[in-house]
Short mmCIF file of C-alpha atoms and ligand atoms in Angstrom, two decimals:
data_model
loop_
_atom_site.label_atom_id
_atom_site.label_comp_id
_atom_site.label_asym_id
_atom_site.label_seq_id
_atom_site.Cartn_x
_atom_site.Cartn_y
_atom_site.Cartn_z
CA MET A 1 4.16 -11.16 19.04
CA GLN A 2 6.44 -8.30 17.99
CA THR A 3 5.53 -4.67 18.52
CA LEU A 4 6.87 -1.62 16.68
CA GLU A 5 5.95 1.98 17.32
CA VAL A 6 5.03 4.67 14.81
CA ASP A 7 6.45 7.70 16.57
CA LEU A 8 4.22 10.70 15.85
CA GLY A 9 4.00 12.48 19.19
CA GLU A 10 0.43 12.42 20.48
CA ARG A 11 -0.64 10.49 17.36
CA SER A 12 1.87 7.66 18.02
CA TYR A 13 0.58 4.11 17.85
CA PRO A 14 1.76 0.51 18.02
CA ILE A 15 2.00 -2.03 15.21
CA HIS A 16 1.51 -5.53 16.65
CA ILE A 17 2.66 -8.39 14.40
CA GLY A 18 1.99 -12.02 15.26
CA ASP A 19 0.14 -15.27 14.68
CA GLN A 20 -3.57 -15.56 15.60
CA LEU A 21 -3.89 -11.98 16.86
CA LEU A 22 -7.55 -11.79 15.74
CA GLY A 23 -8.35 -13.92 18.78
CA ARG A 24 -6.54 -11.59 21.19
CA GLY A 25 -9.46 -9.40 22.29
CA GLU A 26 -7.38 -7.62 24.93
CA LEU A 27 -5.14 -6.14 22.21
CA PHE A 28 -8.20 -4.57 20.61
CA GLY A 29 -9.75 -3.60 23.96
CA GLU A 30 -6.79 -1.36 24.79
CA HIS A 31 -7.64 0.84 21.81
CA ILE A 32 -11.44 0.91 22.02
CA GLY A 33 -12.55 3.98 23.96
CA GLY A 34 -16.34 3.49 24.08
CA LYS A 35 -18.92 0.71 23.94
CA GLN A 36 -19.54 0.80 20.20
CA VAL A 37 -17.52 -0.83 17.45
CA ALA A 38 -18.19 -0.95 13.71
CA ILE A 39 -16.17 -3.49 11.74
CA VAL A 40 -15.75 -2.45 8.11
CA THR A 41 -14.88 -5.39 5.90
CA ASN A 42 -15.88 -6.86 2.53
CA GLU A 43 -17.78 -9.79 1.06
CA THR A 44 -14.61 -11.88 0.64
CA VAL A 45 -13.01 -11.28 4.03
CA ALA A 46 -16.20 -11.36 6.12
CA PRO A 47 -16.88 -15.12 5.73
CA LEU A 48 -13.22 -15.84 6.54
CA TYR A 49 -12.49 -13.65 9.56
CA LEU A 50 -15.41 -11.51 10.72
CA ASP A 51 -16.82 -13.98 13.28
CA ARG A 52 -13.39 -14.69 14.71
CA LEU A 53 -12.89 -10.99 15.38
CA ILE A 54 -16.41 -10.42 16.73
CA ASP A 55 -16.02 -13.39 19.11
CA SER A 56 -12.84 -11.97 20.59
CA LEU A 57 -14.33 -8.54 21.38
CA SER A 58 -16.13 -8.26 24.71
CA GLY A 59 -18.17 -5.55 26.39
CA VAL A 60 -19.01 -3.77 23.15
CA THR A 61 -21.82 -3.78 20.63
CA VAL A 62 -20.58 -4.60 17.14
CA THR A 63 -22.03 -3.30 13.86
CA PRO A 64 -20.59 -5.15 10.85
CA VAL A 65 -20.39 -3.17 7.60
CA VAL A 66 -19.78 -5.52 4.67
CA LEU A 67 -18.78 -3.75 1.44
CA PRO A 68 -18.53 -5.09 -2.10
CA ASP A 69 -15.01 -6.34 -2.87
CA GLY A 70 -12.62 -4.66 -5.26
CA GLU A 71 -10.57 -1.64 -6.23
CA ALA A 72 -13.42 -0.65 -8.58
CA TYR A 73 -15.55 -0.02 -5.45
CA LYS A 74 -13.04 2.32 -3.78
CA ASN A 75 -15.28 5.30 -4.50
CA TRP A 76 -17.84 7.74 -3.06
CA GLN A 77 -20.76 5.38 -3.49
CA THR A 78 -19.14 2.65 -1.40
CA LEU A 79 -17.84 5.14 1.15
CA ASN A 80 -21.40 6.31 1.58
CA LEU A 81 -22.49 2.74 2.42
CA ILE A 82 -20.25 3.01 5.51
CA PHE A 83 -21.87 6.29 6.58
CA ASP A 84 -25.35 4.80 5.90
CA ALA A 85 -24.56 1.88 8.23
CA LEU A 86 -23.05 4.05 10.99
CA LEU A 87 -26.00 6.46 10.96
CA THR A 88 -28.62 3.73 10.70
CA ALA A 89 -27.14 2.09 13.81
CA ARG A 90 -27.02 5.56 15.47
CA LEU A 91 -23.37 5.18 16.35
CA ASP A 92 -21.96 8.17 18.22
CA ARG A 93 -18.62 9.95 18.35
CA LYS A 94 -17.14 7.36 20.70
CA VAL A 95 -17.51 4.60 18.12
CA THR A 96 -14.32 2.80 17.05
CA LEU A 97 -14.13 1.66 13.44
CA ILE A 98 -12.11 -1.48 12.77
CA ALA A 99 -10.88 -1.96 9.20
CA LEU A 100 -10.72 -5.71 8.57
CA GLY A 101 -9.39 -6.43 5.08
CA GLY A 102 -6.86 -5.35 2.48
CA GLY A 103 -5.77 -1.90 1.46
CA VAL A 104 -9.05 -1.02 -0.22
CA VAL A 105 -11.05 -1.64 2.97
CA GLY A 106 -8.34 0.03 5.10
CA ASP A 107 -8.13 3.17 2.96
CA MET A 108 -11.93 3.54 2.84
CA ALA A 109 -12.60 2.73 6.51
CA GLY A 110 -9.82 5.11 7.52
CA PHE A 111 -11.30 7.89 5.40
CA ALA A 112 -14.74 7.18 6.84
CA ALA A 113 -13.24 7.41 10.36
CA ALA A 114 -11.62 10.75 9.46
CA CYS A 115 -14.98 12.15 8.27
CA TYR A 116 -17.65 10.56 10.50
CA GLN A 117 -18.78 13.15 13.01
CA ARG A 118 -15.54 14.99 12.13
CA GLY A 119 -13.34 12.13 13.25
CA VAL A 120 -13.65 8.93 15.27
CA ASP A 121 -11.09 6.34 16.40
CA PHE A 122 -10.10 3.49 14.13
CA ILE A 123 -7.94 0.36 14.19
CA GLN A 124 -6.30 -1.18 11.13
CA VAL A 125 -6.48 -4.97 10.89
CA PRO A 126 -4.83 -5.63 7.52
CA THR A 127 -5.33 -9.06 5.97
CA THR A 128 -3.30 -8.87 2.74
CA LEU A 129 0.48 -8.78 2.60
CA LEU A 130 0.32 -5.42 0.83
CA SER A 131 -1.83 -3.87 3.53
CA GLN A 132 0.28 -5.43 6.30
CA VAL A 133 3.53 -3.97 4.98
CA ASP A 134 2.29 -0.67 3.64
CA SER A 135 -1.23 0.71 3.50
CA SER A 136 -2.27 0.09 7.13
CA VAL A 137 0.69 2.08 8.45
CA GLY A 138 1.09 5.82 8.09
CA GLY A 139 -2.42 7.24 7.99
CA LYS A 140 -3.01 7.75 4.28
CA THR A 141 -6.72 7.16 3.74
CA GLY A 142 -8.99 7.83 0.80
CA ILE A 143 -10.77 6.79 -2.36
CA ASN A 144 -10.16 6.89 -6.11
CA HIS A 145 -11.64 9.36 -8.58
CA PRO A 146 -12.28 8.25 -12.18
CA LEU A 147 -9.61 10.76 -13.22
CA GLY A 148 -6.97 9.77 -10.68
CA LYS A 149 -5.98 7.14 -8.16
CA ASN A 150 -6.31 8.02 -4.42
CA MET A 151 -7.08 11.61 -5.31
CA ILE A 152 -9.66 12.20 -2.55
CA GLY A 153 -8.64 11.50 1.03
CA ALA A 154 -7.11 12.55 4.33
CA PHE A 155 -4.11 11.92 6.51
CA TYR A 156 -5.66 10.24 9.54
CA GLN A 157 -3.71 7.95 11.86
CA PRO A 158 -5.20 4.81 13.43
CA GLN A 159 -5.08 3.99 17.17
CA ALA A 160 -3.23 0.76 16.39
CA VAL A 161 -2.33 -1.63 13.59
CA ILE A 162 -2.92 -5.29 14.48
CA ILE A 163 -1.38 -7.70 11.97
CA ASP A 164 -2.48 -11.32 12.26
CA THR A 165 -0.05 -13.13 9.97
CA SER A 166 -2.22 -16.26 9.91
CA THR A 167 -4.73 -14.43 7.69
CA LEU A 168 -2.23 -14.70 4.83
CA SER A 169 -2.94 -18.45 4.60
CA THR A 170 -6.10 -17.72 2.59
CA LEU A 171 -4.60 -15.05 0.34
CA PRO A 172 -4.49 -15.94 -3.40
CA PRO A 173 -0.90 -16.23 -4.74
CA ARG A 174 -1.40 -13.30 -7.13
CA GLU A 175 -2.28 -11.05 -4.17
CA LEU A 176 0.73 -12.30 -2.22
CA SER A 177 3.01 -11.36 -5.10
CA ALA A 178 1.38 -7.93 -5.28
CA GLY A 179 2.33 -7.42 -1.63
CA LEU A 180 5.91 -8.45 -2.38
CA ALA A 181 6.18 -5.48 -4.75
CA GLU A 182 5.88 -3.11 -1.78
CA VAL A 183 8.23 -5.28 0.34
CA ILE A 184 10.90 -5.11 -2.38
CA LYS A 185 10.28 -1.36 -2.60
CA TYR A 186 11.67 -0.87 0.94
CA GLY A 187 14.90 -2.61 -0.02
CA LEU A 188 15.22 -0.48 -3.13
CA ILE A 189 14.56 2.88 -1.47
CA CYS A 190 16.26 2.58 1.91
CA ASP A 191 17.57 -0.85 2.89
CA GLU A 192 19.99 -2.43 0.42
CA PRO A 193 20.91 -5.35 2.75
CA PHE A 194 17.19 -6.24 2.83
CA LEU A 195 17.38 -6.85 -0.95
CA GLY A 196 20.00 -9.53 -0.33
CA TRP A 197 17.76 -11.11 2.31
CA LEU A 198 14.82 -11.02 -0.10
CA GLU A 199 16.85 -12.65 -2.86
CA GLU A 200 17.53 -15.53 -0.48
CA HIS A 201 13.97 -15.80 0.86
CA VAL A 202 11.70 -14.94 -2.08
CA GLN A 203 10.71 -18.57 -2.61
CA ALA A 204 10.06 -19.08 1.11
CA LEU A 205 7.84 -15.98 1.09
CA ARG A 206 5.88 -17.23 -1.92
CA SER A 207 5.42 -20.58 -0.15
CA LEU A 208 3.98 -18.76 2.89
CA ASP A 209 6.83 -19.70 5.21
CA ALA A 210 5.63 -18.15 8.48
CA ALA A 211 9.05 -17.10 9.81
CA ALA A 212 10.07 -15.50 6.52
CA LEU A 213 6.76 -13.64 6.21
CA THR A 214 6.97 -12.31 9.77
CA GLU A 215 10.51 -11.07 9.18
CA ALA A 216 9.56 -9.41 5.87
CA ILE A 217 6.54 -7.73 7.49
CA ARG A 218 8.55 -6.59 10.53
CA ARG A 219 11.34 -5.13 8.44
CA SER A 220 8.94 -3.44 6.01
CA CYS A 221 6.84 -1.92 8.81
CA ALA A 222 9.99 -0.71 10.57
CA ALA A 223 11.10 1.05 7.38
CA LYS A 224 7.69 2.55 6.82
CA ALA A 225 7.40 3.68 10.47
CA ARG A 226 10.81 5.38 10.21
CA VAL A 227 9.89 7.31 7.07
CA VAL A 228 6.39 8.27 8.29
CA GLY A 229 7.82 9.31 11.68
CA ALA A 230 10.17 11.68 9.86
CA ASP A 231 7.55 13.19 7.52
CA GLU A 232 3.96 12.36 8.41
CA ARG A 233 2.25 14.54 5.79
CA GLU A 234 4.65 14.00 2.91
CA SER A 235 6.25 17.39 2.74
CA GLY A 236 9.52 15.73 1.77
CA ILE A 237 11.12 12.35 2.39
CA ARG A 238 7.86 10.35 2.66
CA ALA A 239 7.43 10.66 -1.10
CA ILE A 240 10.20 8.05 -1.57
CA LEU A 241 7.60 5.47 -0.51
CA ASN A 242 6.05 6.13 -3.90
CA LEU A 243 8.83 4.51 -5.93
CA GLY A 244 7.19 3.17 -9.08
CA HIS A 245 3.83 4.62 -8.09
CA THR A 246 3.65 7.52 -10.56
CA PHE A 247 4.10 5.14 -13.49
CA GLY A 248 2.04 2.52 -11.63
CA HIS A 249 -0.93 4.78 -10.90
CA ALA A 250 -0.99 5.72 -14.59
CA ILE A 251 -1.25 2.00 -15.41
CA GLU A 252 -4.03 1.43 -12.85
CA THR A 253 -6.05 4.44 -13.99
CA HIS A 254 -5.61 3.69 -17.69
CA GLN A 255 -6.43 -0.01 -17.45
CA GLY A 256 -9.46 0.59 -15.21
CA TYR A 257 -9.30 0.14 -11.45
CA GLY A 258 -8.85 -3.49 -10.46
CA VAL A 259 -7.66 -4.81 -13.84
CA TRP A 260 -4.03 -4.66 -12.75
CA LEU A 261 -3.57 -5.13 -9.00
CA HIS A 262 -1.99 -2.14 -7.27
CA GLY A 263 1.18 -4.10 -6.45
CA GLU A 264 1.43 -5.36 -10.04
CA ALA A 265 1.22 -1.83 -11.38
CA VAL A 266 3.81 -0.70 -8.81
CA SER A 267 6.12 -3.51 -9.96
CA ALA A 268 5.99 -2.53 -13.64
CA GLY A 269 6.21 1.13 -12.57
CA THR A 270 9.28 0.35 -10.48
CA VAL A 271 10.99 -1.22 -13.49
CA MET A 272 10.32 2.03 -15.39
CA ALA A 273 11.78 4.07 -12.51
CA LEU A 274 14.84 1.79 -12.45
CA GLU A 275 15.24 2.16 -16.20
CA MET A 276 15.03 5.95 -15.94
CA SER A 277 17.54 6.02 -13.06
CA CYS A 278 19.83 3.98 -15.27
CA ARG A 279 19.38 6.31 -18.24
CA LEU A 280 20.26 9.27 -16.00
CA GLY A 281 23.56 7.55 -15.22
CA TRP A 282 22.73 7.06 -11.52
CA LEU A 283 22.01 3.35 -11.31
CA SER A 284 24.23 0.76 -12.99
CA ALA A 285 22.67 -1.59 -15.53
CA ALA A 286 23.78 -4.49 -13.31
CA ASP A 287 21.84 -3.09 -10.32
CA ARG A 288 18.79 -2.39 -12.47
CA ASP A 289 18.88 -5.97 -13.73
CA ARG A 290 19.32 -7.33 -10.20
CA ALA A 291 16.17 -5.52 -9.07
CA VAL A 292 14.16 -6.54 -12.16
CA ARG A 293 15.12 -10.18 -11.60
CA LEU A 294 13.94 -10.03 -7.99
CA LEU A 295 10.57 -8.52 -9.00
CA ALA A 296 10.16 -11.23 -11.65
CA ARG A 297 11.08 -13.98 -9.15
CA ALA A 298 8.39 -12.58 -6.86
CA GLY A 299 5.85 -13.44 -9.58
CA LEU A 300 5.29 -9.84 -10.63
CA PRO A 301 4.86 -8.22 -14.05
CA VAL A 302 7.98 -6.29 -15.02
CA THR A 303 6.84 -4.74 -18.29
CA PRO A 304 4.18 -2.05 -18.73
CA PRO A 305 0.95 -2.96 -20.54
CA ALA A 306 1.57 -3.35 -24.26
CA ASP A 307 -1.39 -1.14 -25.15
CA MET A 308 -0.19 1.98 -23.29
CA THR A 309 1.53 4.69 -25.31
CA PRO A 310 3.97 7.30 -23.91
CA GLU A 311 1.15 9.85 -24.37
CA ASP A 312 -1.18 7.72 -22.22
CA PHE A 313 1.43 7.66 -19.46
CA LEU A 314 2.10 11.41 -19.66
CA ARG A 315 -1.61 12.23 -19.52
CA HIS A 316 -2.22 10.16 -16.38
CA MET A 317 1.06 11.12 -14.73
CA ALA A 318 0.10 14.79 -14.97
CA VAL A 319 -2.49 14.28 -12.19
CA ASP A 320 -0.07 12.60 -9.78
CA LYS A 321 -0.09 13.99 -6.23
CA LYS A 322 3.61 14.72 -6.49
CA VAL A 323 2.96 17.27 -9.26
CA ILE A 324 3.61 20.76 -7.86
CA ASP A 325 2.86 23.90 -9.90
CA GLY A 326 2.45 21.73 -12.98
CA GLN A 327 5.90 20.18 -12.54
CA LEU A 328 6.15 16.41 -12.45
CA ARG A 329 8.36 14.97 -9.70
CA LEU A 330 9.47 11.36 -9.73
CA VAL A 331 10.99 8.96 -7.24
CA LEU A 332 14.20 7.64 -8.73
CA LEU A 333 17.20 5.73 -7.40
CA LYS A 334 20.68 7.19 -6.98
CA ARG A 335 21.76 3.64 -6.22
CA LEU A 336 20.15 0.54 -4.69
CA GLY A 337 19.00 1.55 -1.19
CA GLU A 338 18.97 5.31 -1.90
CA ALA A 339 15.96 7.06 -3.43
CA VAL A 340 15.46 10.71 -4.36
CA VAL A 341 12.36 12.70 -5.25
CA THR A 342 13.24 14.96 -8.12
CA ALA A 343 11.95 17.16 -10.90
CA ASP A 344 15.48 17.64 -12.10
CA PHE A 345 15.63 15.44 -15.17
CA PRO A 346 15.62 16.18 -18.89
CA ARG A 347 12.18 15.63 -20.42
CA GLU A 348 13.84 13.57 -23.18
CA VAL A 349 15.02 11.02 -20.60
CA LEU A 350 11.47 10.56 -19.32
CA GLU A 351 10.17 10.21 -22.88
CA ALA A 352 12.91 7.72 -23.76
CA THR A 353 11.98 5.74 -20.62
CA LEU A 354 8.36 5.62 -21.74
CA ARG A 355 9.40 4.47 -25.22
CA ALA A 356 11.95 1.90 -23.99
CA ASP A 357 11.65 -1.72 -25.15
CA TYR A 358 11.01 -3.57 -21.88
CA ASP A 359 10.41 -6.89 -23.60
CA ALA A 360 13.93 -6.70 -25.03
CA LEU A 361 15.30 -5.91 -21.56
CA LEU A 362 13.57 -8.99 -20.19
CA ALA A 363 14.71 -11.21 -23.01
CA GLN A 364 18.28 -10.09 -22.35
CA LEU A 365 17.88 -10.96 -18.64
CA GLY A 366 16.42 -14.34 -19.44
CA VAL A 367 13.46 -13.91 -17.06
P1 LIG B 401 -7.41 -5.32 -1.73
O1 LIG B 401 -7.80 -4.59 -0.53
O2 LIG B 401 -8.26 -5.16 -2.94
O3 LIG B 401 -7.27 -6.86 -1.37
C1 LIG B 401 -6.93 -7.77 -2.38
C2 LIG B 401 -7.95 -8.92 -2.48
O4 LIG B 401 -7.70 -9.85 -1.44
C3 LIG B 401 -9.38 -8.49 -2.33
O5 LIG B 401 -10.18 -9.27 -3.17
C4 LIG B 401 -9.67 -8.83 -0.87
O6 LIG B 401 -11.03 -9.02 -0.59
C5 LIG B 401 -8.91 -10.10 -0.71
N1 LIG B 401 -8.47 -10.43 0.64
C6 LIG B 401 -8.09 -9.61 1.62
N2 LIG B 401 -7.61 -10.31 2.64
C7 LIG B 401 -7.71 -11.62 2.32
C8 LIG B 401 -7.37 -12.82 2.97
N3 LIG B 401 -6.74 -12.82 4.14
N4 LIG B 401 -7.64 -13.98 2.35
C9 LIG B 401 -8.22 -13.98 1.13
N5 LIG B 401 -8.54 -12.87 0.45
C10 LIG B 401 -8.28 -11.70 1.04
O7 LIG B 401 -5.93 -4.93 -2.21
P2 LIG B 401 -4.58 -4.64 -1.41
O8 LIG B 401 -3.50 -5.08 -2.31
O9 LIG B 401 -4.62 -5.15 -0.03
O10 LIG B 401 -4.56 -3.06 -1.31
C11 LIG B 401 -4.49 -2.26 -2.46
C12 LIG B 401 -5.03 -0.90 -2.12
O11 LIG B 401 -4.21 -0.31 -1.12
C13 LIG B 401 -5.05 0.05 -3.28
O12 LIG B 401 -6.27 0.73 -3.31
C14 LIG B 401 -3.91 1.02 -2.97
O13 LIG B 401 -4.13 2.29 -3.51
C15 LIG B 401 -3.95 1.03 -1.48
N6 LIG B 401 -2.67 1.43 -0.87
C16 LIG B 401 -2.73 2.38 0.09
C17 LIG B 401 -1.58 2.76 0.74
C18 LIG B 401 -1.65 3.74 1.85
O14 LIG B 401 -0.60 4.21 2.31
N7 LIG B 401 -2.81 4.06 2.35
C19 LIG B 401 -0.35 2.17 0.40
C20 LIG B 401 -0.33 1.19 -0.59
C21 LIG B 401 -1.51 0.82 -1.21
N1 LIG B 402 2.29 4.20 0.29
C1 LIG B 402 2.89 5.48 0.34
C2 LIG B 402 2.79 6.16 1.66
O1 LIG B 402 2.22 5.66 2.59
O2 LIG B 402 3.27 7.24 1.80
#
């Protein structure tokens, strides 16, 4: 097992990464303050891993809360199902919530923990690659609103993140690729050598090679922990973690939540951010193409949906959380491994990026 630390003063916590950690009850016990635990999971993950986790916990009563599965359920109605279950079981302020599942479960259980009786402890047990490398770390919790992705939520840090890499063995390939979008993101924004490593290991990762997955998760979590440690509440540098997300969230919202996976939308959105960085004269065409090839080799979409117009993008992008005083800010690349958050770009360059012919770009790359 490897352990990293998210360094946030009194809110610091460990990230444990290893094989078969669901069976290591003592790891969980260290972070459970009372005698009550509620495990929030969903209909897909529960049959796979709920019993294994319950069996490893001792000396506590466990209330399972099994939610419907899907991004389309990341909303108030589903959140309320968690509160219904906690109140029905009369769980008190010493309860520890455990989020067992992907990013949807983690974001909702974390938000429920932030709100229930004004805040109770919670542990993230992410079971998708995306949630293991990104959403379980850093304390962003919340739900979607029909008008905007992740628009309702709270910053609320867990007591620990416990990553059992063996859970990835049941993950569908499409979901694995979606997680790789966020892994590649770390290389693009802050770790150029990691891109080289990913180029060498992308096939191993897609074939679920355990050593390669552990290394990708460790390196991604280390990058995320560094950025979150420097700027917990996104007053500055943390926004670089949103490379591709402003374009991507527009895709997710426009298509309907769950139609494109979050990581897929981030991938196509990242290609748009690369293209814009290139048009601004910051990123070379060769570096843009290198990154697009890697995303494509990871099994990800690298063109935006054909049915979305520039006006569709602009409408959805206007409700991004990085908009301040009506001004849109974007995460762009100065070069591979160096991201900036900026509002300082000509509007025409954004519009040209939205109108660009991505199919032609792909055809030229031969991917
Ligand atoms: P997800 O939670 O919908 O999980 C993907 C699918 O895999 C679901 O059907 C799920 O039930 C299933 N699944 C989960 N674990 C499995 C396993 N081990 N085996 C088989 N199936 C399994 O999606 P996701 O990609 O994990 O997360 C996406 C969500 O995370 C989005 O809502 C996004 O906004 C959010 N997110 C949050 C942050 C953050 O900082 N909080 C960061 C990135 C993404
Ligand atoms: N996924 C973006 C963040 O955690 O800040």
